[in-house]
Coordinates of C-alpha atoms in Angstrom, one line a residue:
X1 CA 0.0 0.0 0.0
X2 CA 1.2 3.6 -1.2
X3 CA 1.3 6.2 1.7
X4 CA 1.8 10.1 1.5
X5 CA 3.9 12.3 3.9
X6 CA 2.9 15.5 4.2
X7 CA 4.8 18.0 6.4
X8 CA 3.0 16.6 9.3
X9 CA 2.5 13.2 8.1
X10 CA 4.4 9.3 8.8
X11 CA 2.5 6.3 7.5
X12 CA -0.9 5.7 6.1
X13 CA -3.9 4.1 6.7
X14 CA -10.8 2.6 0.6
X15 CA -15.3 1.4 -2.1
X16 CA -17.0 -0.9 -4.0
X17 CA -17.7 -4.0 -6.1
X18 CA -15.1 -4.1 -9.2
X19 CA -17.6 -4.2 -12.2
X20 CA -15.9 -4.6 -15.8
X21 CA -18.8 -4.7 -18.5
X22 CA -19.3 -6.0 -21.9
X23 CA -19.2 -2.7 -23.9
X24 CA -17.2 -3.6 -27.1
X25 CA -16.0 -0.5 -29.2
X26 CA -16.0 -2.7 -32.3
X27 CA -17.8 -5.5 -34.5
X28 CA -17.8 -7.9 -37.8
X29 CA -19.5 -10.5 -39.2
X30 CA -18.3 -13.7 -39.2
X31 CA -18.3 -16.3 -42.6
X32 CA -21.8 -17.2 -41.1
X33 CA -23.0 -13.3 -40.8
X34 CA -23.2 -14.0 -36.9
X35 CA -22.2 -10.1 -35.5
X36 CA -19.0 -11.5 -33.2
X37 CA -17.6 -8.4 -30.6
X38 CA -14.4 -7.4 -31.3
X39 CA -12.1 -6.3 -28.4
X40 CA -10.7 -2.5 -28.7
X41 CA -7.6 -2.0 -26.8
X42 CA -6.1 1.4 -28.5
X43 CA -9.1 3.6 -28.1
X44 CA -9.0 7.0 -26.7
X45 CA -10.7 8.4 -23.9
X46 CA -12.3 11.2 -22.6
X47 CA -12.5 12.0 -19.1
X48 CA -15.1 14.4 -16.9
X49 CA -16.2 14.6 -13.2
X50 CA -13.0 14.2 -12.1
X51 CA -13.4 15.0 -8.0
X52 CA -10.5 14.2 -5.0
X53 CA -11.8 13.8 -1.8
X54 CA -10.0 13.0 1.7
X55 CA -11.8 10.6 3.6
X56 CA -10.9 10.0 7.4
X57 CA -10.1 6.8 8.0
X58 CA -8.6 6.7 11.8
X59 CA -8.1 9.1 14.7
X60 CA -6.3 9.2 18.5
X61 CA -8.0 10.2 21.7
X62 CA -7.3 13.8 22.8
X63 CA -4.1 14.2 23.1
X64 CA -3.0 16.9 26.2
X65 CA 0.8 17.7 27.1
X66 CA 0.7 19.2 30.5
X67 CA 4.6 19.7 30.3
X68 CA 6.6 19.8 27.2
X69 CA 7.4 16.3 26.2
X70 CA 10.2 15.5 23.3
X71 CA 8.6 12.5 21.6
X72 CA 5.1 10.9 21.2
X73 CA 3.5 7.9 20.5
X74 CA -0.4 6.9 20.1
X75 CA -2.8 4.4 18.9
X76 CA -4.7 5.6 16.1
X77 CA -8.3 3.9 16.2
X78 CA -10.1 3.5 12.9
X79 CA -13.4 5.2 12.4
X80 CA -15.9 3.0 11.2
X81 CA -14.8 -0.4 9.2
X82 CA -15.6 0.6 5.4
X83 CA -13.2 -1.5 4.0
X84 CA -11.8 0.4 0.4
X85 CA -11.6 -0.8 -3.0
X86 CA -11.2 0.3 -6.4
X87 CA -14.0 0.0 -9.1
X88 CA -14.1 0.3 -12.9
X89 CA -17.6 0.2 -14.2
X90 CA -17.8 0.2 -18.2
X91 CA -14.6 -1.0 -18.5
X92 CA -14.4 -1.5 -22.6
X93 CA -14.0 -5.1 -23.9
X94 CA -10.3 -6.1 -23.7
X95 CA -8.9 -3.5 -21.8
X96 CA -10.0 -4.6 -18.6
X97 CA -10.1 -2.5 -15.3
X98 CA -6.3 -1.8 -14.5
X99 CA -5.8 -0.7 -17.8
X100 CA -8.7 2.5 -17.6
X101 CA -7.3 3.6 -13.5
X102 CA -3.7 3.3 -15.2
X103 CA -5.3 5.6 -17.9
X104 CA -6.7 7.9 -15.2
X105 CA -3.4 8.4 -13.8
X106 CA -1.6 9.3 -16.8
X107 CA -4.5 12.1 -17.5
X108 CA -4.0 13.6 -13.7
X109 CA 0.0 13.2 -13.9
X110 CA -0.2 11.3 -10.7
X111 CA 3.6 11.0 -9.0
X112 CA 2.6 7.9 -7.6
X113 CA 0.6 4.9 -9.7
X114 CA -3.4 4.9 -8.6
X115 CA -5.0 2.0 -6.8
X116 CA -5.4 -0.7 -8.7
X117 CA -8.0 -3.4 -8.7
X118 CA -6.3 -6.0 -6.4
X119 CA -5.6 -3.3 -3.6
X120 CA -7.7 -2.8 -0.4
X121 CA -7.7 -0.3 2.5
X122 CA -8.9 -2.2 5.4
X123 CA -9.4 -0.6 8.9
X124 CA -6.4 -0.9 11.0
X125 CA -6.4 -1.7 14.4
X126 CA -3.5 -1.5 16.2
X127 CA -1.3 1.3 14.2
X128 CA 0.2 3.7 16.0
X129 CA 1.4 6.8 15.0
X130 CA 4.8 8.4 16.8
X131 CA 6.4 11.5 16.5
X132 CA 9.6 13.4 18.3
X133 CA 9.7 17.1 17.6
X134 CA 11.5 17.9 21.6
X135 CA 8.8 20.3 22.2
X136 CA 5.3 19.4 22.4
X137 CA 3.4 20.8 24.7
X138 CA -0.6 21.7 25.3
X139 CA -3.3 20.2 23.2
X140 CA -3.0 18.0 20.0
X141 CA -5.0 16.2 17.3
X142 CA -3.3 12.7 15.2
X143 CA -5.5 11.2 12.4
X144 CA -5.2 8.5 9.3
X145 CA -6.6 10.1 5.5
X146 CA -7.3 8.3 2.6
X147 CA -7.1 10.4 -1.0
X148 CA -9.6 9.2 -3.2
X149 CA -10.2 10.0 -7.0
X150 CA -13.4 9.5 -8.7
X151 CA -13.9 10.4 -12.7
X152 CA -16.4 9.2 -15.7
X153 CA -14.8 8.4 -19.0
X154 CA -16.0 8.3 -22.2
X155 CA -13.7 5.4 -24.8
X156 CA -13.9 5.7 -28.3
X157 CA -12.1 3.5 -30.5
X158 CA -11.9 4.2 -34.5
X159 CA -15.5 4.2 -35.8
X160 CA -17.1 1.5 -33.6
X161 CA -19.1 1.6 -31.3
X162 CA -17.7 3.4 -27.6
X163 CA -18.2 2.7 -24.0
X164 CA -18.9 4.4 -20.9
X165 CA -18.1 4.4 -17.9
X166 CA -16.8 5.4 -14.4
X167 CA -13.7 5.3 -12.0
X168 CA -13.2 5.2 -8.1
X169 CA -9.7 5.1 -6.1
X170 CA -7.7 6.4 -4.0
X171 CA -4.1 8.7 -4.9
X172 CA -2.6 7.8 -1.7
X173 CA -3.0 7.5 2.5
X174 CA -1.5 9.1 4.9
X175 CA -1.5 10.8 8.4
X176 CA -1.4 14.1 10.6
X177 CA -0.4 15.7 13.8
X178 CA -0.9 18.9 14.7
X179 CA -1.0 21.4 17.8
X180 CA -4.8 22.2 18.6
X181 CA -4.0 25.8 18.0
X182 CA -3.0 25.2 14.5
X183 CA -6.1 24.5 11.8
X184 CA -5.3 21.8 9.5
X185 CA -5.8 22.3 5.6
X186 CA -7.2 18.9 5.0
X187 CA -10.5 18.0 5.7
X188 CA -10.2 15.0 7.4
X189 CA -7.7 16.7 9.8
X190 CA -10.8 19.4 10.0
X191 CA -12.7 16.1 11.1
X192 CA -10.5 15.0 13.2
X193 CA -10.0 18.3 15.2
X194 CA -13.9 19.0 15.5
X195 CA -13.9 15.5 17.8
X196 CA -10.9 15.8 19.6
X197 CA -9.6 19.4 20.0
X198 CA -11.2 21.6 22.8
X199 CA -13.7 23.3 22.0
X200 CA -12.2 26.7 22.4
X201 CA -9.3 25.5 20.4
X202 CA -8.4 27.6 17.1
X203 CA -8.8 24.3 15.3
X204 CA -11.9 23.1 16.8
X205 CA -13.3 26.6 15.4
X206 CA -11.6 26.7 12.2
X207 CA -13.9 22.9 11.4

């Protein structure tokens, strides 16, 4: 499993049924004038709808320094137990559903390959998250992210018929720890500050 780091991030902690349907781009007869589909593997496609959320996937307990401490280390529980995995429905005839997410990620110039249809993000108990700045002190937030990618396509190969269809994974995973009095820019960070954080706390007001 791929993980991000962000500036505040260590390791990482996605949904649905993978379809792959019959669509063929092309057709011919055979000798007996029976229509036969032909498989289209160098079409083209067209992409719209493309939308990246964060999802949070795991968070700590409050966490409260009453003295500065120099290094940290937590459980991060996961919240709920979706269990992840990438879907291709339409997937043309022959190209199959790897081939249209590895499509996807070429269109978004993605640094780091997309999901792919044997990958799952499953719930994690027992992952803790650690950090050692040598000076934390007051209130903090930890929490798990996953980054997930959704788009429709449009495949058109030569003058046959094309298919339709539609994408969900995930870029990456990853996690965060932050003071309370610093908002995070991610939303699952916002999440996880608007459970945890007091409720005075500059990030607890900025979710």
């Amino acid at each position: 499993m791929r993980s991000t780091v962000r500036r505040y991030c260590t390791a990482g902690m996605i949904a649905a049924v993978l379809l792959t349907g019959p669509t063929a781009c092309t057709g011919h007869s055979d000798e007996r004038g029976a229509d036969k589909a032909a498989a289209c593997t160098d079409g083209t496609y067209a992409w719209s709808g493309v939308r990246r959320t964060q999802k949070l996937t795991a968070m700590s307990a409050p966490i409260m320094f009453e003295k500065r401490t120099a290094s940290y280390s937590a459980e991060l529980e996961p919240v709920g137990a979706r269990v992840f995995r990438p879907s291709v429905t339409g997937a043309p005839r022959g190209v199959g559903a790897a081939a249209v997410i590895t499509a996807l990620g070429t269109h978004l110039a993605v640094e780091e390959p997309l999901a792919g249809p044997s990958e799952k993000e499953v719930p994690e108990k027992d992952h803790y998250f650690e950090v050692a700045t040598g000076d934390l002190k007051g209130a903090y937030y930890a929490w798990g992210y996953v980054r997930l990618v959704e788009a429709d396509f449009a495949y058109t190969c030569g003058s046959g018929e094309g298919a339709k269809g539609r994408v969900q994974t995930w870029e990456g995973t990853g996690s965060g720890f932050l003071p309370c009095s610093e908002p995070s820019d991610d939303i699952a960070g916002r999440l996880a500050a608007q459970r945890t954080c007091p409720a005075g706390s500059a990030a607890a007001k900025d979710a």
